[in-house]
Amino acid sequence: MFFKSLRADINAAKRNDPAARSKFEIWLTYSGVHALSWHRAAAFFYKIKLKLIARIISQTCRFFTGIEIHPAAKIAPGVFIDHGSGVVIGETAEVGEGSVLYQGCTLGGTGKETGKRHPTVGKYCVISAGAMVLGNITVGDYAKVGGGAVVLNDVPPHATVVGVPARIVRINGSKDGVDLIQEKEDPYQEDISYLLDKVAYLENTLAELAKDSGKQLPEYKGRQEHGQIEEDIKE
């Protein structure tokens, strides 16, 4: 079983990495393949209740490969972790066969919940570099998560998501039928609009007070003419 899974991992690396020249080279040098092998050893000890040994193996793997996989995580054979440094996979995470995880991605939780609190990634998904998939959510089969995206909701199969927070930009490679209205809202737009309205209100109120007092407000010349920008830079 172990060697069958190892062969699947090596084949996945050969299939997904154009820089791979031979399976022997992959077996010797690819940290992602090594990490998955270490993980399966850790998972074995975790299942037979030797959890301390399992965590020691997991942390040793992290030291040598830069990839941290909790021993309880469920990773199917044939997953490819490319480059690998900084990859974190949580305790209740699941990754389906054929999926590709790039460096710096995280399959993590969102707090101190108990039970299933990490993502389930389907088959043949792509989790790009720096992406964070957080919480008990599902990434459907063949879905793609863009680099640096923060995914907090379920991703349907064959969808492509990008951004912070992640939004769907394509399904099956097409934008047709993709509803972006809910995800397109700028989280700062409401606050900025409120501040602009308040500034306008204060300006009008101040102008009325100056008019009643018979005084004229000085013209605003901007921060730079008063030397404020230079002072801010020095500070």
PDB file of C-alpha atoms in Angstrom:
ATOM      1  CA  MET A   1       0.000   0.000   0.000  1.00  0.00           C
ATOM      2  CA  PHE A   2       2.791   2.421   0.920  1.00  0.00           C
ATOM      3  CA  PHE A   3       4.724   1.785  -2.292  1.00  0.00           C
ATOM      4  CA  LYS A   4       1.549   1.988  -4.365  1.00  0.00           C
ATOM      5  CA  SER A   5       0.825   5.422  -2.891  1.00  0.00           C
ATOM      6  CA  LEU A   6       4.439   6.467  -3.437  1.00  0.00           C
ATOM      7  CA  ARG A   7       4.247   5.491  -7.104  1.00  0.00           C
ATOM      8  CA  ALA A   8       1.040   7.513  -7.451  1.00  0.00           C
ATOM      9  CA  ASP A   9       2.748  10.543  -5.869  1.00  0.00           C
ATOM     10  CA  ILE A  10       5.750  10.239  -8.183  1.00  0.00           C
ATOM     11  CA  ASN A  11       3.511   9.866 -11.232  1.00  0.00           C
ATOM     12  CA  ALA A  12       1.563  12.966 -10.161  1.00  0.00           C
ATOM     13  CA  ALA A  13       4.795  14.948  -9.890  1.00  0.00           C
ATOM     14  CA  LYS A  14       5.940  13.740 -13.302  1.00  0.00           C
ATOM     15  CA  ARG A  15       2.579  14.630 -14.812  1.00  0.00           C
ATOM     16  CA  ASN A  16       2.307  18.123 -13.309  1.00  0.00           C
ATOM     17  CA  ASP A  17       5.893  19.376 -13.306  1.00  0.00           C
ATOM     18  CA  PRO A  18       7.475  19.981 -16.730  1.00  0.00           C
ATOM     19  CA  ALA A  19      10.849  20.387 -15.023  1.00  0.00           C
ATOM     20  CA  ALA A  20      10.831  16.778 -13.811  1.00  0.00           C
ATOM     21  CA  ARG A  21      13.291  14.780 -15.877  1.00  0.00           C
ATOM     22  CA  SER A  22      12.858  11.316 -14.389  1.00  0.00           C
ATOM     23  CA  LYS A  23      10.930   9.471 -11.707  1.00  0.00           C
ATOM     24  CA  PHE A  24      14.192   8.588  -9.996  1.00  0.00           C
ATOM     25  CA  GLU A  25      15.060  12.273  -9.694  1.00  0.00           C
ATOM     26  CA  ILE A  26      11.599  12.977  -8.263  1.00  0.00           C
ATOM     27  CA  TRP A  27      11.965  10.242  -5.668  1.00  0.00           C
ATOM     28  CA  LEU A  28      15.363  11.552  -4.580  1.00  0.00           C
ATOM     29  CA  THR A  29      14.859  15.304  -4.618  1.00  0.00           C
ATOM     30  CA  TYR A  30      11.200  16.390  -4.471  1.00  0.00           C
ATOM     31  CA  SER A  31      10.275  17.659  -1.009  1.00  0.00           C
ATOM     32  CA  GLY A  32       6.553  17.315  -1.718  1.00  0.00           C
ATOM     33  CA  VAL A  33       6.918  13.596  -2.404  1.00  0.00           C
ATOM     34  CA  HIS A  34       9.049  13.185   0.702  1.00  0.00           C
ATOM     35  CA  ALA A  35       6.518  15.046   2.847  1.00  0.00           C
ATOM     36  CA  LEU A  36       3.670  12.817   1.709  1.00  0.00           C
ATOM     37  CA  SER A  37       5.698   9.711   2.523  1.00  0.00           C
ATOM     38  CA  TRP A  38       6.515  11.067   5.992  1.00  0.00           C
ATOM     39  CA  HIS A  39       2.854  11.919   6.443  1.00  0.00           C
ATOM     40  CA  ARG A  40       1.705   8.392   5.710  1.00  0.00           C
ATOM     41  CA  ALA A  41       4.103   7.074   8.331  1.00  0.00           C
ATOM     42  CA  ALA A  42       2.820   9.648  10.827  1.00  0.00           C
ATOM     43  CA  ALA A  43      -0.788   8.827   9.944  1.00  0.00           C
ATOM     44  CA  PHE A  44      -0.153   5.135  10.656  1.00  0.00           C
ATOM     45  CA  PHE A  45       1.079   5.873  14.184  1.00  0.00           C
ATOM     46  CA  TYR A  46      -1.757   8.344  14.726  1.00  0.00           C
ATOM     47  CA  LYS A  47      -4.348   5.691  13.848  1.00  0.00           C
ATOM     48  CA  ILE A  48      -2.922   3.213  16.370  1.00  0.00           C
ATOM     49  CA  LYS A  49      -3.091   5.904  19.087  1.00  0.00           C
ATOM     50  CA  LEU A  50       0.651   6.610  19.218  1.00  0.00           C
ATOM     51  CA  LYS A  51      -0.049  10.288  18.686  1.00  0.00           C
ATOM     52  CA  LEU A  52       3.153  11.625  20.210  1.00  0.00           C
ATOM     53  CA  ILE A  53       5.276   9.580  17.810  1.00  0.00           C
ATOM     54  CA  ALA A  54       3.043  10.737  14.980  1.00  0.00           C
ATOM     55  CA  ARG A  55       3.552  14.392  15.892  1.00  0.00           C
ATOM     56  CA  ILE A  56       7.309  13.910  16.228  1.00  0.00           C
ATOM     57  CA  ILE A  57       7.410  12.446  12.706  1.00  0.00           C
ATOM     58  CA  SER A  58       5.251  15.331  11.455  1.00  0.00           C
ATOM     59  CA  GLN A  59       7.498  17.973  12.998  1.00  0.00           C
ATOM     60  CA  THR A  60      10.625  16.223  11.736  1.00  0.00           C
ATOM     61  CA  CYS A  61       9.113  16.314   8.253  1.00  0.00           C
ATOM     62  CA  ARG A  62       8.436  20.021   8.694  1.00  0.00           C
ATOM     63  CA  PHE A  63      12.052  20.615   9.696  1.00  0.00           C
ATOM     64  CA  PHE A  64      13.473  18.893   6.607  1.00  0.00           C
ATOM     65  CA  THR A  65      10.883  19.857   3.971  1.00  0.00           C
ATOM     66  CA  GLY A  66       9.212  23.048   5.200  1.00  0.00           C
ATOM     67  CA  ILE A  67       5.833  21.324   4.787  1.00  0.00           C
ATOM     68  CA  GLU A  68       3.589  20.814   7.810  1.00  0.00           C
ATOM     69  CA  ILE A  69       0.876  18.173   7.555  1.00  0.00           C
ATOM     70  CA  HIS A  70      -1.082  17.113  10.613  1.00  0.00           C
ATOM     71  CA  PRO A  71      -0.962  13.316  11.042  1.00  0.00           C
ATOM     72  CA  ALA A  72      -4.771  13.137  11.073  1.00  0.00           C
ATOM     73  CA  ALA A  73      -5.179  14.881   7.713  1.00  0.00           C
ATOM     74  CA  LYS A  74      -6.512  12.653   4.929  1.00  0.00           C
ATOM     75  CA  ILE A  75      -4.530  12.924   1.713  1.00  0.00           C
ATOM     76  CA  ALA A  76      -5.258  10.620  -1.191  1.00  0.00           C
ATOM     77  CA  PRO A  77      -2.470   9.054  -3.246  1.00  0.00           C
ATOM     78  CA  GLY A  78      -1.464  11.033  -6.312  1.00  0.00           C
ATOM     79  CA  VAL A  79      -1.453  14.492  -4.737  1.00  0.00           C
ATOM     80  CA  PHE A  80       1.390  16.765  -5.876  1.00  0.00           C
ATOM     81  CA  ILE A  81       2.878  19.390  -3.559  1.00  0.00           C
ATOM     82  CA  ASP A  82       5.009  21.579  -5.835  1.00  0.00           C
ATOM     83  CA  HIS A  83       8.054  23.280  -4.235  1.00  0.00           C
ATOM     84  CA  GLY A  84       6.208  22.891  -0.944  1.00  0.00           C
ATOM     85  CA  SER A  85       7.878  25.371   1.378  1.00  0.00           C
ATOM     86  CA  GLY A  86       5.333  26.903   3.728  1.00  0.00           C
ATOM     87  CA  VAL A  87       2.468  24.526   2.948  1.00  0.00           C
ATOM     88  CA  VAL A  88       0.256  23.872   5.988  1.00  0.00           C
ATOM     89  CA  ILE A  89      -2.476  21.219   6.081  1.00  0.00           C
ATOM     90  CA  GLY A  90      -4.676  21.056   9.168  1.00  0.00           C
ATOM     91  CA  GLU A  91      -5.906  18.147  11.238  1.00  0.00           C
ATOM     92  CA  THR A  92      -9.322  17.564   9.642  1.00  0.00           C
ATOM     93  CA  ALA A  93      -8.356  18.615   6.120  1.00  0.00           C
ATOM     94  CA  GLU A  94      -8.949  16.239   3.219  1.00  0.00           C
ATOM     95  CA  VAL A  95      -7.305  16.367  -0.199  1.00  0.00           C
ATOM     96  CA  GLY A  96      -8.518  14.317  -3.152  1.00  0.00           C
ATOM     97  CA  GLU A  97      -6.363  12.475  -5.654  1.00  0.00           C
ATOM     98  CA  GLY A  98      -4.715  14.398  -8.445  1.00  0.00           C
ATOM     99  CA  SER A  99      -4.854  17.758  -6.668  1.00  0.00           C
ATOM    100  CA  VAL A 100      -1.906  20.143  -6.826  1.00  0.00           C
ATOM    101  CA  LEU A 101      -0.821  22.340  -3.910  1.00  0.00           C
ATOM    102  CA  TYR A 102       1.722  25.087  -4.509  1.00  0.00           C
ATOM    103  CA  GLN A 103       4.124  26.678  -2.034  1.00  0.00           C
ATOM    104  CA  GLY A 104       2.795  28.740   0.830  1.00  0.00           C
ATOM    105  CA  CYS A 105      -0.819  27.580   0.618  1.00  0.00           C
ATOM    106  CA  THR A 106      -2.801  26.802   3.759  1.00  0.00           C
ATOM    107  CA  LEU A 107      -5.668  24.419   4.398  1.00  0.00           C
ATOM    108  CA  GLY A 108      -6.535  25.729   7.824  1.00  0.00           C
ATOM    109  CA  GLY A 109      -9.238  26.595  10.315  1.00  0.00           C
ATOM    110  CA  THR A 110     -10.845  29.886  11.265  1.00  0.00           C
ATOM    111  CA  GLY A 111     -10.720  29.687  15.051  1.00  0.00           C
ATOM    112  CA  LYS A 112     -11.087  27.271  17.927  1.00  0.00           C
ATOM    113  CA  GLU A 113     -13.963  25.207  16.572  1.00  0.00           C
ATOM    114  CA  THR A 114     -14.105  21.494  17.281  1.00  0.00           C
ATOM    115  CA  GLY A 115     -14.925  18.644  14.952  1.00  0.00           C
ATOM    116  CA  LYS A 116     -14.525  19.111  11.203  1.00  0.00           C
ATOM    117  CA  ARG A 117     -12.933  22.546  10.978  1.00  0.00           C
ATOM    118  CA  HIS A 118     -10.644  22.320   7.960  1.00  0.00           C
ATOM    119  CA  PRO A 119     -11.380  22.247   4.218  1.00  0.00           C
ATOM    120  CA  THR A 120     -12.204  19.311   2.006  1.00  0.00           C
ATOM    121  CA  VAL A 121     -10.458  19.641  -1.354  1.00  0.00           C
ATOM    122  CA  GLY A 122     -11.868  17.513  -4.141  1.00  0.00           C
ATOM    123  CA  LYS A 123     -10.141  15.630  -6.931  1.00  0.00           C
ATOM    124  CA  TYR A 124      -7.806  17.324  -9.432  1.00  0.00           C
ATOM    125  CA  CYS A 125      -8.021  20.743  -7.813  1.00  0.00           C
ATOM    126  CA  VAL A 126      -5.320  23.410  -7.944  1.00  0.00           C
ATOM    127  CA  ILE A 127      -4.514  25.468  -4.847  1.00  0.00           C
ATOM    128  CA  SER A 128      -2.115  28.159  -6.013  1.00  0.00           C
ATOM    129  CA  ALA A 129       0.809  29.752  -4.177  1.00  0.00           C
ATOM    130  CA  GLY A 130      -0.070  31.676  -1.034  1.00  0.00           C
ATOM    131  CA  ALA A 131      -3.759  30.768  -1.137  1.00  0.00           C
ATOM    132  CA  MET A 132      -5.606  30.254   2.140  1.00  0.00           C
ATOM    133  CA  VAL A 133      -8.566  27.901   2.217  1.00  0.00           C
ATOM    134  CA  LEU A 134     -10.068  28.241   5.674  1.00  0.00           C
ATOM    135  CA  GLY A 135     -12.816  26.547   7.624  1.00  0.00           C
ATOM    136  CA  ASN A 136     -15.093  23.574   7.104  1.00  0.00           C
ATOM    137  CA  ILE A 137     -15.747  24.247   3.433  1.00  0.00           C
ATOM    138  CA  THR A 138     -15.607  22.193   0.264  1.00  0.00           C
ATOM    139  CA  VAL A 139     -13.579  22.887  -2.854  1.00  0.00           C
ATOM    140  CA  GLY A 140     -15.287  20.982  -5.641  1.00  0.00           C
ATOM    141  CA  ASP A 141     -13.571  18.651  -8.087  1.00  0.00           C
ATOM    142  CA  TYR A 142     -11.395  20.320 -10.750  1.00  0.00           C
ATOM    143  CA  ALA A 143     -11.708  23.733  -9.078  1.00  0.00           C
ATOM    144  CA  LYS A 144      -8.856  26.257  -9.136  1.00  0.00           C
ATOM    145  CA  VAL A 145      -7.935  28.697  -6.370  1.00  0.00           C
ATOM    146  CA  GLY A 146      -5.836  31.657  -7.506  1.00  0.00           C
ATOM    147  CA  GLY A 147      -2.586  32.758  -5.887  1.00  0.00           C
ATOM    148  CA  GLY A 148      -3.031  34.687  -2.647  1.00  0.00           C
ATOM    149  CA  ALA A 149      -6.784  34.083  -2.532  1.00  0.00           C
ATOM    150  CA  VAL A 150      -8.585  33.728   0.791  1.00  0.00           C
ATOM    151  CA  VAL A 151     -11.392  31.194   0.426  1.00  0.00           C
ATOM    152  CA  LEU A 152     -14.044  31.238   3.152  1.00  0.00           C
ATOM    153  CA  ASN A 153     -17.010  29.702   1.300  1.00  0.00           C
ATOM    154  CA  ASP A 154     -17.645  26.568  -0.721  1.00  0.00           C
ATOM    155  CA  VAL A 155     -16.240  26.494  -4.237  1.00  0.00           C
ATOM    156  CA  PRO A 156     -18.347  24.652  -6.831  1.00  0.00           C
ATOM    157  CA  PRO A 157     -16.762  22.041  -9.111  1.00  0.00           C
ATOM    158  CA  HIS A 158     -14.840  23.326 -12.162  1.00  0.00           C
ATOM    159  CA  ALA A 159     -14.870  26.897 -10.784  1.00  0.00           C
ATOM    160  CA  THR A 160     -11.982  29.361 -10.645  1.00  0.00           C
ATOM    161  CA  VAL A 161     -11.856  31.697  -7.654  1.00  0.00           C
ATOM    162  CA  VAL A 162      -9.559  34.660  -6.976  1.00  0.00           C
ATOM    163  CA  GLY A 163      -9.265  37.591  -4.607  1.00  0.00           C
ATOM    164  CA  VAL A 164      -9.661  38.500  -0.947  1.00  0.00           C
ATOM    165  CA  PRO A 165     -12.203  37.291  -0.088  1.00  0.00           C
ATOM    166  CA  ALA A 166     -12.273  34.845  -2.987  1.00  0.00           C
ATOM    167  CA  ARG A 167     -14.954  35.264  -5.647  1.00  0.00           C
ATOM    168  CA  ILE A 168     -15.919  33.078  -8.577  1.00  0.00           C
ATOM    169  CA  VAL A 169     -14.615  34.398 -11.890  1.00  0.00           C
ATOM    170  CA  ARG A 170     -15.103  31.375 -14.125  1.00  0.00           C
ATOM    171  CA  ILE A 171     -16.921  28.066 -14.234  1.00  0.00           C
ATOM    172  CA  ASN A 172     -15.700  25.491 -16.746  1.00  0.00           C
ATOM    173  CA  GLY A 173     -13.380  28.179 -18.104  1.00  0.00           C
ATOM    174  CA  SER A 174     -16.265  30.495 -19.022  1.00  0.00           C
ATOM    175  CA  LYS A 175     -17.685  33.635 -17.419  1.00  0.00           C
ATOM    176  CA  ASP A 176     -21.161  32.860 -18.777  1.00  0.00           C
ATOM    177  CA  GLY A 177     -23.678  32.318 -16.009  1.00  0.00           C
ATOM    178  CA  VAL A 178     -21.287  33.432 -13.276  1.00  0.00           C
ATOM    179  CA  ASP A 179     -23.063  35.633 -10.732  1.00  0.00           C
ATOM    180  CA  LEU A 180     -20.475  38.045  -9.368  1.00  0.00           C
ATOM    181  CA  ILE A 181     -22.858  40.547  -7.768  1.00  0.00           C
ATOM    182  CA  GLN A 182     -22.542  39.187  -4.253  1.00  0.00           C
ATOM    183  CA  GLU A 183     -18.767  38.903  -4.396  1.00  0.00           C
ATOM    184  CA  LYS A 184     -17.975  42.168  -6.243  1.00  0.00           C
ATOM    185  CA  GLU A 185     -18.876  44.523  -3.401  1.00  0.00           C
ATOM    186  CA  ASP A 186     -15.936  46.542  -2.145  1.00  0.00           C
ATOM    187  CA  PRO A 187     -15.760  46.059   1.659  1.00  0.00           C
ATOM    188  CA  TYR A 188     -14.514  49.661   2.038  1.00  0.00           C
ATOM    189  CA  GLN A 189     -16.975  51.312  -0.333  1.00  0.00           C
ATOM    190  CA  GLU A 190     -19.689  51.854   2.275  1.00  0.00           C
ATOM    191  CA  ASP A 191     -17.252  53.367   4.776  1.00  0.00           C
ATOM    192  CA  ILE A 192     -15.711  55.686   2.178  1.00  0.00           C
ATOM    193  CA  SER A 193     -19.148  56.827   0.998  1.00  0.00           C
ATOM    194  CA  TYR A 194     -20.143  57.544   4.599  1.00  0.00           C
ATOM    195  CA  LEU A 195     -16.989  59.599   5.188  1.00  0.00           C
ATOM    196  CA  LEU A 196     -17.488  61.601   1.990  1.00  0.00           C
ATOM    197  CA  ASP A 197     -21.086  62.385   2.966  1.00  0.00           C
ATOM    198  CA  LYS A 198     -19.969  63.422   6.443  1.00  0.00           C
ATOM    199  CA  VAL A 199     -17.219  65.703   5.092  1.00  0.00           C
ATOM    200  CA  ALA A 200     -19.753  67.373   2.764  1.00  0.00           C
ATOM    201  CA  TYR A 201     -22.143  67.848   5.670  1.00  0.00           C
ATOM    202  CA  LEU A 202     -19.431  69.375   7.867  1.00  0.00           C
ATOM    203  CA  GLU A 203     -18.297  71.698   5.086  1.00  0.00           C
ATOM    204  CA  ASN A 204     -21.840  72.953   4.530  1.00  0.00           C
ATOM    205  CA  THR A 205     -22.412  73.422   8.254  1.00  0.00           C
ATOM    206  CA  LEU A 206     -19.136  75.305   8.660  1.00  0.00           C
ATOM    207  CA  ALA A 207     -19.945  77.526   5.668  1.00  0.00           C
ATOM    208  CA  GLU A 208     -23.334  78.414   7.163  1.00  0.00           C
ATOM    209  CA  LEU A 209     -21.771  79.238  10.534  1.00  0.00           C
ATOM    210  CA  ALA A 210     -19.175  81.460   8.853  1.00  0.00           C
ATOM    211  CA  LYS A 211     -21.899  83.188   6.851  1.00  0.00           C
ATOM    212  CA  ASP A 212     -23.961  83.882   9.971  1.00  0.00           C
ATOM    213  CA  SER A 213     -20.922  85.311  11.754  1.00  0.00           C
ATOM    214  CA  GLY A 214     -19.971  87.472   8.783  1.00  0.00           C
ATOM    215  CA  LYS A 215     -16.564  85.836   8.418  1.00  0.00           C
ATOM    216  CA  GLN A 216     -15.047  84.236   5.357  1.00  0.00           C
ATOM    217  CA  LEU A 217     -13.488  80.799   5.560  1.00  0.00           C
ATOM    218  CA  PRO A 218      -9.825  80.594   4.478  1.00  0.00           C
ATOM    219  CA  GLU A 219      -9.234  78.713   1.255  1.00  0.00           C
ATOM    220  CA  TYR A 220      -7.934  75.170   1.711  1.00  0.00           C
ATOM    221  CA  LYS A 221      -4.537  75.003   0.000  1.00  0.00           C
ATOM    222  CA  GLY A 222      -3.770  71.337   0.529  1.00  0.00           C
ATOM    223  CA  ARG A 223      -1.374  69.514   2.819  1.00  0.00           C
ATOM    224  CA  GLN A 224       1.726  69.941   0.677  1.00  0.00           C
ATOM    225  CA  GLU A 225       1.656  73.779   0.698  1.00  0.00           C
ATOM    226  CA  HIS A 226       1.673  73.691   4.478  1.00  0.00           C
ATOM    227  CA  GLY A 227       4.662  71.375   4.575  1.00  0.00           C
ATOM    228  CA  GLN A 228       2.697  68.512   6.106  1.00  0.00           C
ATOM    229  CA  ILE A 229       3.767  65.841   3.648  1.00  0.00           C
ATOM    230  CA  GLU A 230       7.450  66.537   4.201  1.00  0.00           C
ATOM    231  CA  GLU A 231       6.961  66.392   7.957  1.00  0.00           C
ATOM    232  CA  ASP A 232       5.073  63.090   7.678  1.00  0.00           C
ATOM    233  CA  ILE A 233       7.880  61.595   5.590  1.00  0.00           C
ATOM    234  CA  LYS A 234      10.497  62.646   8.132  1.00  0.00           C
ATOM    235  CA  GLU A 235       8.502  61.092  10.953  1.00  0.00           C
TER     236      GLU A 235
END
